[in-house]
mmCIF file of C-alpha atoms and ligand atoms in Angstrom:
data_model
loop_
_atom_site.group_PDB
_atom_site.id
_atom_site.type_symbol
_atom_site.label_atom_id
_atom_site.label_comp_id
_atom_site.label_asym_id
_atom_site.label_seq_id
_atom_site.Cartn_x
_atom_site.Cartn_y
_atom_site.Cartn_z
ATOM 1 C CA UNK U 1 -14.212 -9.601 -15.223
ATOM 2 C CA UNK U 2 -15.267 -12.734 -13.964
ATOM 3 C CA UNK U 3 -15.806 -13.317 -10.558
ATOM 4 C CA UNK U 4 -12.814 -16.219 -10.599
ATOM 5 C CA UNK U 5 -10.663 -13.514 -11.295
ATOM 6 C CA UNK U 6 -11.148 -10.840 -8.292
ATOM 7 C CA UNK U 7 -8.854 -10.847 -5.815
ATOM 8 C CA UNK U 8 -9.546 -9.651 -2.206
ATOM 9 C CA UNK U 9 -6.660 -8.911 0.471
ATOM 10 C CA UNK U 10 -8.712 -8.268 3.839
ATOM 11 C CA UNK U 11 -5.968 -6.755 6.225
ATOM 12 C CA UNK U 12 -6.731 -7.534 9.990
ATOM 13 C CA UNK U 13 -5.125 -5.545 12.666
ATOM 14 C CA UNK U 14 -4.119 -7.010 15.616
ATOM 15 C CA UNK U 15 -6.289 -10.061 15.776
ATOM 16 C CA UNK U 16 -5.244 -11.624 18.744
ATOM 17 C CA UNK U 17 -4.779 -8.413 21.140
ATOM 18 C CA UNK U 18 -7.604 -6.527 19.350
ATOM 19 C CA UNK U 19 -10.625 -9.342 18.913
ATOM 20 C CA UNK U 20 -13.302 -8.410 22.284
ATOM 21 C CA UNK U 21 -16.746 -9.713 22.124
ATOM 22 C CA UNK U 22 -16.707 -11.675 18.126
ATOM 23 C CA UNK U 23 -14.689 -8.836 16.401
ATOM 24 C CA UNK U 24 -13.465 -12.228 14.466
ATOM 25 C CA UNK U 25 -16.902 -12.428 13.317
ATOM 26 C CA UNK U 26 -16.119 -9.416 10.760
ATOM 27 C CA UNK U 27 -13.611 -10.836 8.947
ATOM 28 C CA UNK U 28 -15.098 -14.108 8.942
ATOM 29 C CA UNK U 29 -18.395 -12.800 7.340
ATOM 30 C CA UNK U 30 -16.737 -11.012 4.492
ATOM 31 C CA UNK U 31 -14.226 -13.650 4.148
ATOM 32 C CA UNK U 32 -17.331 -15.980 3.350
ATOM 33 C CA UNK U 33 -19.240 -13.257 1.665
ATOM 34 C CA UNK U 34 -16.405 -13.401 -1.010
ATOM 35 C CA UNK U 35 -15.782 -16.789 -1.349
ATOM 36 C CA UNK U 36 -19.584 -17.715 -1.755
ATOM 37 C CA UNK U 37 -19.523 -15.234 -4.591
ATOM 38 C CA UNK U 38 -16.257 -16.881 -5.924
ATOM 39 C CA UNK U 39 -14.095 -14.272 -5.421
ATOM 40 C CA UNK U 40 -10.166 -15.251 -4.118
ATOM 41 C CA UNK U 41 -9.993 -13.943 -0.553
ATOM 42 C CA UNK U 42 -7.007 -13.635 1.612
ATOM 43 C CA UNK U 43 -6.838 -12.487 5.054
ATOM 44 C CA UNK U 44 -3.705 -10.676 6.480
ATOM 45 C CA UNK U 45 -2.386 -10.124 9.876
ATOM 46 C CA UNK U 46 -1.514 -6.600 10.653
ATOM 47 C CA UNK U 47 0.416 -7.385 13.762
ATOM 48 C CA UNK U 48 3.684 -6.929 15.322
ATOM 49 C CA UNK U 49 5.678 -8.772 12.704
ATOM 50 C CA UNK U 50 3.641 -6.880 10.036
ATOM 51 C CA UNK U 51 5.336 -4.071 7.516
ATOM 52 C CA UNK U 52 4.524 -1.337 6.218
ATOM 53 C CA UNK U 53 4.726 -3.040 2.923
ATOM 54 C CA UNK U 54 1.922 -5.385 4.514
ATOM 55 C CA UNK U 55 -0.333 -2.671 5.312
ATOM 56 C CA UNK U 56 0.078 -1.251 1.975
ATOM 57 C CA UNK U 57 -0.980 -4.588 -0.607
ATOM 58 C CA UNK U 58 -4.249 -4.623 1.625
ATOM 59 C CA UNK U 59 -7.875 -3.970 0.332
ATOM 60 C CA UNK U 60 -9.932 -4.123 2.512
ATOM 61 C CA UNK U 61 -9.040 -3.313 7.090
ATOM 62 C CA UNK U 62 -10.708 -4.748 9.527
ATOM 63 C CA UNK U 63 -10.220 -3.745 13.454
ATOM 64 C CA UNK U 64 -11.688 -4.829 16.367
ATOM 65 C CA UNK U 65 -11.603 -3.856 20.162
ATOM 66 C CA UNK U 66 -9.444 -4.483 22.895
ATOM 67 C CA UNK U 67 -8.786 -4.097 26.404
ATOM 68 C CA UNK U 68 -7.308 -0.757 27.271
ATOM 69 C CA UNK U 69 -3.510 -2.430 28.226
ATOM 70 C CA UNK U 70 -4.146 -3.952 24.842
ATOM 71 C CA UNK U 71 -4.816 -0.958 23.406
ATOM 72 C CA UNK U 72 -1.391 0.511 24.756
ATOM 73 C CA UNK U 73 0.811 -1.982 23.342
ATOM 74 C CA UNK U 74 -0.798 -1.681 19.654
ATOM 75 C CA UNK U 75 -0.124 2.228 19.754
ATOM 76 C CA UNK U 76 3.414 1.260 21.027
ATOM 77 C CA UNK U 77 3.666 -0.688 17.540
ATOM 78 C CA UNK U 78 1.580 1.176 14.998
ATOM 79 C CA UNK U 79 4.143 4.049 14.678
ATOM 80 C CA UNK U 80 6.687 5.351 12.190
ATOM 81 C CA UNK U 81 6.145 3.745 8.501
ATOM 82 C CA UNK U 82 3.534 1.364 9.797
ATOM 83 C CA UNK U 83 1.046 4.373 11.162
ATOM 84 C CA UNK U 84 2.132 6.395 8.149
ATOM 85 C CA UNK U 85 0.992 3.715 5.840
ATOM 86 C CA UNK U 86 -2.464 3.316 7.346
ATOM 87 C CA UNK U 87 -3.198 6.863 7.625
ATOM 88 C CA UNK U 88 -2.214 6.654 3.466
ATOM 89 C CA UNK U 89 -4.964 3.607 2.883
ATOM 90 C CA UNK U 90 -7.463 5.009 5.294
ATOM 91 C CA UNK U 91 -7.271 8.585 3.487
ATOM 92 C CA UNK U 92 -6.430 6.736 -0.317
ATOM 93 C CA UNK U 93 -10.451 5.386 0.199
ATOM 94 C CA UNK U 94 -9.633 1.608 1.635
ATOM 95 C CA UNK U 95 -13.323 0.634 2.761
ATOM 96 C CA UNK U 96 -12.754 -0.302 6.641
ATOM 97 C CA UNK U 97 -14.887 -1.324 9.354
ATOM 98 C CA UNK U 98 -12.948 -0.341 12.696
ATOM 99 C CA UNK U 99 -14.796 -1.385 15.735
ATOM 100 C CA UNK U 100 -14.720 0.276 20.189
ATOM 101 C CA UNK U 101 -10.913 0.182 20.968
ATOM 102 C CA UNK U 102 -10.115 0.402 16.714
ATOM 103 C CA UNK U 103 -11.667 3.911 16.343
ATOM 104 C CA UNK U 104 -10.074 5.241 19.572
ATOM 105 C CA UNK U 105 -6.777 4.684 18.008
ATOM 106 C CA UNK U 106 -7.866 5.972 14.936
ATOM 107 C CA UNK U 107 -8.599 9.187 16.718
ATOM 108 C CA UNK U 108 -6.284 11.269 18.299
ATOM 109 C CA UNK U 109 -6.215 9.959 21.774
ATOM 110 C CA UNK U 110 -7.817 7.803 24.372
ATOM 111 C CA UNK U 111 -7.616 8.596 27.868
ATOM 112 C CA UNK U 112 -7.906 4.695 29.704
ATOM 113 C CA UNK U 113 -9.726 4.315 33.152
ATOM 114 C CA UNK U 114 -6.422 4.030 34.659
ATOM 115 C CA UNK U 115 -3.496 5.176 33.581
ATOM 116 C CA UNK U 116 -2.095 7.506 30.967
ATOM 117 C CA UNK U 117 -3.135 9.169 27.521
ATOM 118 C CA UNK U 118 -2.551 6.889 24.776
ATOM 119 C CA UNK U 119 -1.888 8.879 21.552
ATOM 120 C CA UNK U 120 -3.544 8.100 18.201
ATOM 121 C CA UNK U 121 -3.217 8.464 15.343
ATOM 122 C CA UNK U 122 -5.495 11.036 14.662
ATOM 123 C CA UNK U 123 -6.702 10.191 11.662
ATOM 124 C CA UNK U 124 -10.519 10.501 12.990
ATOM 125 C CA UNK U 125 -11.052 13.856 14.723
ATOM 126 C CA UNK U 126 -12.520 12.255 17.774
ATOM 127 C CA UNK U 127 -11.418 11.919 21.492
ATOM 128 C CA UNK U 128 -12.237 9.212 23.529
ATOM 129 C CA UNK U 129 -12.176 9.059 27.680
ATOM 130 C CA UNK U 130 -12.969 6.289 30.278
ATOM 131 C CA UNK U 131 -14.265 8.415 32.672
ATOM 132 C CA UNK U 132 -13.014 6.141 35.278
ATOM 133 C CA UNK U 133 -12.947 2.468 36.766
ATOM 134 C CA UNK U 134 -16.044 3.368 39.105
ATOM 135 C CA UNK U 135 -18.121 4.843 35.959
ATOM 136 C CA UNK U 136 -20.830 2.340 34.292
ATOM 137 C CA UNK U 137 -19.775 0.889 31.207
ATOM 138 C CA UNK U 138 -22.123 1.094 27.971
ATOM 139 C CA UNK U 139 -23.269 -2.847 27.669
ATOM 140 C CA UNK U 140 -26.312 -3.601 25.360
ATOM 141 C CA UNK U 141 -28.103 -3.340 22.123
ATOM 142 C CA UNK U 142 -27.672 -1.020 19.896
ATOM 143 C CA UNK U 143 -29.793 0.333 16.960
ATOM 144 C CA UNK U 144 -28.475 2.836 14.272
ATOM 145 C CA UNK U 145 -29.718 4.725 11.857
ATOM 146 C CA UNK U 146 -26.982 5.062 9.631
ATOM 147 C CA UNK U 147 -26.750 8.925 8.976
ATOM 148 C CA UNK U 148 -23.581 9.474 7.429
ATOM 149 C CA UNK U 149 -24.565 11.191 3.807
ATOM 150 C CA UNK U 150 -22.740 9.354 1.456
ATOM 151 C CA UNK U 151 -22.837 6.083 3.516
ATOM 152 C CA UNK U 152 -26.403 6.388 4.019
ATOM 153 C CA UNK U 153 -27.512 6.992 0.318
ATOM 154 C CA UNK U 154 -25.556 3.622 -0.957
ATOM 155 C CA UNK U 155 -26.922 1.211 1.710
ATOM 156 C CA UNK U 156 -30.469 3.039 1.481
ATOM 157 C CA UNK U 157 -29.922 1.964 -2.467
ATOM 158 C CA UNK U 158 -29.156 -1.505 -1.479
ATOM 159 C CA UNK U 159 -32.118 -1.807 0.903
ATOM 160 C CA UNK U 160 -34.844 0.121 -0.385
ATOM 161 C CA UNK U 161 -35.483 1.834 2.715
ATOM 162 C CA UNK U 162 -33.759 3.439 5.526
ATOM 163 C CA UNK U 163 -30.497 2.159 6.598
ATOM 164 C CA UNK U 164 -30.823 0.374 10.372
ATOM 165 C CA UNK U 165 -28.026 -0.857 11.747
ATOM 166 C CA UNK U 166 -28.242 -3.540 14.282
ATOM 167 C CA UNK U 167 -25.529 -4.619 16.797
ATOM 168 C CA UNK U 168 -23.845 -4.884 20.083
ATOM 169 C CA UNK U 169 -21.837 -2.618 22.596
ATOM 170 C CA UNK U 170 -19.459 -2.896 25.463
ATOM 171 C CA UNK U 171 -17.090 0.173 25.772
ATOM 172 C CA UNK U 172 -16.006 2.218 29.087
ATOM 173 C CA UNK U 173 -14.641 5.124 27.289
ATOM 174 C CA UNK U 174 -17.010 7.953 25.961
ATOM 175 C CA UNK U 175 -16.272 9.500 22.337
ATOM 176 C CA UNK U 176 -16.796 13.096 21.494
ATOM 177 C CA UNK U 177 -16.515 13.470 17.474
ATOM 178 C CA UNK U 178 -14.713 16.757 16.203
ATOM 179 C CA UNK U 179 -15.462 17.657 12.277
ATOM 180 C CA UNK U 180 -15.750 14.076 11.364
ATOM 181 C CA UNK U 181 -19.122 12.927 10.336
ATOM 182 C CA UNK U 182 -21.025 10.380 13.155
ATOM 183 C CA UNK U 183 -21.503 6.728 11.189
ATOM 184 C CA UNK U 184 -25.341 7.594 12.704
ATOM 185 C CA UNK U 185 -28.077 8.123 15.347
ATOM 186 C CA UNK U 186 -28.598 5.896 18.157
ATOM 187 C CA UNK U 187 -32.102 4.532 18.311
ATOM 188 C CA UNK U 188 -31.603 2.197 21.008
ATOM 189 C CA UNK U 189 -28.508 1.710 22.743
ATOM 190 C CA UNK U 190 -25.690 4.599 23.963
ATOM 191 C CA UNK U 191 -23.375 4.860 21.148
ATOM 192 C CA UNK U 192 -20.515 7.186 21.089
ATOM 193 C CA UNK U 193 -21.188 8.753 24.233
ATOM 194 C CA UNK U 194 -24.842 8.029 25.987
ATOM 195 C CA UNK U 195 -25.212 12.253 25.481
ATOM 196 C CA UNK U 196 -25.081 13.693 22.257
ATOM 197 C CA UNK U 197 -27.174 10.406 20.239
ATOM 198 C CA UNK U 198 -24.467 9.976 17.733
ATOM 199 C CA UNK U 199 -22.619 6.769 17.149
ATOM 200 C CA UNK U 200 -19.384 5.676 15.430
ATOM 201 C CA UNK U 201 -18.099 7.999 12.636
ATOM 202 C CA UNK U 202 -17.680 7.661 8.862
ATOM 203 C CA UNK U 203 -14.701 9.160 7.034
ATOM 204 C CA UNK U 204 -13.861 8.447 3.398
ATOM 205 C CA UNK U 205 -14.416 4.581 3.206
ATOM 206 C CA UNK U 206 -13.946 3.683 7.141
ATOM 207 C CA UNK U 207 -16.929 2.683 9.191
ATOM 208 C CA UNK U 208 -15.767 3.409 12.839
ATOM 209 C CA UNK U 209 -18.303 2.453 15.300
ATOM 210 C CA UNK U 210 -18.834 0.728 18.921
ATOM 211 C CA UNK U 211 -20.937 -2.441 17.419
ATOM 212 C CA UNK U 212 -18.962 -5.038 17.821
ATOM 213 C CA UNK U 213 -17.857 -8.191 15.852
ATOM 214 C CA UNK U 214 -21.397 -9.572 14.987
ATOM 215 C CA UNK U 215 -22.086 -6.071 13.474
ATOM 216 C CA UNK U 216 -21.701 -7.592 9.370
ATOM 217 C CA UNK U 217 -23.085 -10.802 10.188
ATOM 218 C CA UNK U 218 -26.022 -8.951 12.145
ATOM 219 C CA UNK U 219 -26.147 -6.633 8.772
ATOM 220 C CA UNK U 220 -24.592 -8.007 6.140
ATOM 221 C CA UNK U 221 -25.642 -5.548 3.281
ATOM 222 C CA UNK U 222 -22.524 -3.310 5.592
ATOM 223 C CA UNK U 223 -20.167 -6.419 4.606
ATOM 224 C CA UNK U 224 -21.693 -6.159 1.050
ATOM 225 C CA UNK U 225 -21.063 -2.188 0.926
ATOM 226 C CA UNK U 226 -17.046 -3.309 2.124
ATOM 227 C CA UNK U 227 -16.907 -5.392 -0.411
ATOM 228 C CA UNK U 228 -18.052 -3.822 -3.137
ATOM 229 C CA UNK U 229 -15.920 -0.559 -2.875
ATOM 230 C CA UNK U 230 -12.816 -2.479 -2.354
ATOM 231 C CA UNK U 231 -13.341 -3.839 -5.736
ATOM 232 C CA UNK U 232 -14.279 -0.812 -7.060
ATOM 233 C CA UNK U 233 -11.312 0.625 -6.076
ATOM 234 C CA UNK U 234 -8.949 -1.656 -6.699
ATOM 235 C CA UNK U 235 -10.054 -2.759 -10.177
ATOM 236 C CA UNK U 236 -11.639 1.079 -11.121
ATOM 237 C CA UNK U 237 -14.361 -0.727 -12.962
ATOM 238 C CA UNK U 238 -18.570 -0.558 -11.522
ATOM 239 C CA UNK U 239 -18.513 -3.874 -10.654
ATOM 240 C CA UNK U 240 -22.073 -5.126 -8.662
ATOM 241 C CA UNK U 241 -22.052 -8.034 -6.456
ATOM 242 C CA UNK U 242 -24.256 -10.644 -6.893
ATOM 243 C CA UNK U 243 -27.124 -11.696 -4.929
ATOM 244 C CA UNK U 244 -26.958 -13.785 -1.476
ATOM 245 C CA UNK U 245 -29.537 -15.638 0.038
ATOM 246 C CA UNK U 246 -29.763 -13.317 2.974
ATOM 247 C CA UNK U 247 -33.529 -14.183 4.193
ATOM 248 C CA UNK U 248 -32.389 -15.550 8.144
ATOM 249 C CA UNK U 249 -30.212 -12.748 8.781
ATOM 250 C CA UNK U 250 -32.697 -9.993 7.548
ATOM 251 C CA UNK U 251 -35.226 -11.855 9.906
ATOM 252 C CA UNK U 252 -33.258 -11.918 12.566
ATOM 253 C CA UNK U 253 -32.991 -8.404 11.908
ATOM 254 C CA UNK U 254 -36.406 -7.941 12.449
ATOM 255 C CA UNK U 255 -36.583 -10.513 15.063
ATOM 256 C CA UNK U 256 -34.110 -8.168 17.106
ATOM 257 C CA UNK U 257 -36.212 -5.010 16.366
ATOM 258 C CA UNK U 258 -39.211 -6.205 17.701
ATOM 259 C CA UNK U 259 -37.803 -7.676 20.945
ATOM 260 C CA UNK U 260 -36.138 -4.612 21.833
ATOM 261 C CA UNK U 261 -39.645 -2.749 20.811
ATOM 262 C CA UNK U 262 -38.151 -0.251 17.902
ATOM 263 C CA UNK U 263 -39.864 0.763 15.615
ATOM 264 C CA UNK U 264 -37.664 0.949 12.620
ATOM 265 C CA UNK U 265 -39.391 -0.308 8.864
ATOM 266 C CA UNK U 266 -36.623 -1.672 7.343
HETATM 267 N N1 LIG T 301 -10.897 -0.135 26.074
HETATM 268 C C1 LIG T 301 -11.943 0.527 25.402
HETATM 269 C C2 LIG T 301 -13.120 0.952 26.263
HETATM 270 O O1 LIG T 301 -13.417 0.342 27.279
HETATM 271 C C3 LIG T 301 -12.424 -0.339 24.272
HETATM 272 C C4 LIG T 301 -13.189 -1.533 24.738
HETATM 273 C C5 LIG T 301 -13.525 -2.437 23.609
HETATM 274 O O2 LIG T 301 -12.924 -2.363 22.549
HETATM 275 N N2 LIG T 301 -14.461 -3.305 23.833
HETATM 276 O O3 LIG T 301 -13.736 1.919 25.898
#
């Protein structure tokens, strides 16, 4: 097929109540990412006046993170056919990249600072829980290394070398992950919970993680990895994206590593 002729839906929940610290920055870099490559790229809202329908024609979901009021009225809205129809993407394979307040709903519930439980949708088996207003929140850096088997082996393909994510967090709440595998190990940084050293999670094709919205421009082979699988899924052919001149970001890469004194070869 030639490249004129893929199509690309990118489905984005929530963008104005769920976009904290450049979540927009996700969409925008695989929006690009696809259109460099020539690729027709369209990007949905998932919000309120969304169907289930909506959610359904998408490719490719991207979620970002949100205040924890925020956070109630999405779950107030993503129920019934709606929910039921992202659980069916989510588990059909539809490559994701779900980012702080995103995976907390994905999970099955997140306990705010203040206030009550908010269900989720338990799709992740993960809980999340502020500990409370007075508790330090996790602000920084944050370096990965992307653990997640299956995940791990296709970016460590693309690289030629371990898989290092780099990126930013800012979450209150604290995840514990159930049977669902972590996304990674935190080098530098907190991740899911500042205890146990494992960030995000990874389940069939969704990347849930607290990184937020520079996370694909800060690593764009990630945005790459999206990309590709949503085309490979939708069009059930191998199809291989071509090159992109990449060289600033993969120096700022190493830029960010060396500031922050890891010691990652990437
Ligand atoms: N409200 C959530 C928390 O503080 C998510 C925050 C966010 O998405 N940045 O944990």
């Amino acid at each position: 097929m030639s490249s004129q002729e893929l199509e690309l839906t990118i489905g984005w929940l929530y963008p104005t109540l769920m976009s904290t610290y450049g979540d927009r920055g996700n969409v925008i870099c695989i929006e690009r990412r696809c259109l460099w490559r020539g690729y027709n790229v369209k990007v949905l809202p998932l919000d309120q006046k969304a169907t289930a329908d909506d959610i359904r024609q998408v490719d490719l979901i991207v979620g970002g993170g949100a205040q924890d009021r925020q956070q109630e009225i999405v779950m107030r809205d993503l129920q019934g056919g709606k929910a039921e129809a992202l659980r069916v993407k989510i588990e059909n394979g539809t490559p994701g990249v779900f980012t702080c307040g995103s995976p907390q709903l994905l999970g099955h519930y997140y306990e705010p600072g203040l206030g009550q439980r908010i269900e989720g949708l338990g799709i992740l088996d993960m809980v999340s829980v502020h500990p409370g207003e007075n508790t330090r929140r996790c602000i920084g850096n944050l370096v990965v290394e992307v653990t997640a088997t299956r995940l791990a082996q296709d970016l460590s393909n693309m690289l030629g070398g371990t898989p290092y994510l780099i990126g930013f967090e800012n979450h209150g709440g604290r995840t514990k992950l159930g049977k669902v595998e972590a996304l990674g190990r935190v080098v530098y940084g907190l991740g899911n919970n500042g205890e146990d050293g494992t960030e995000g999670a990874f389940y069939r094709n969704a990347i849930a993680t607290y990184s937020h919205g520079p996370l694909l421009p800060k690593n764009p082979f990630v945005a790459d990895w999206l990309i590709q699988t949503a085309l490979r899924l939708k069009y059930q052919q191998p199809i291989t994206l071509s090159p992109l001149e990449d060289t600033l970001a993969m120096e700022a890469r190493e830029a960010m590593f060396k500031r922050l004194k890891v010691n990652v070869i990437a």
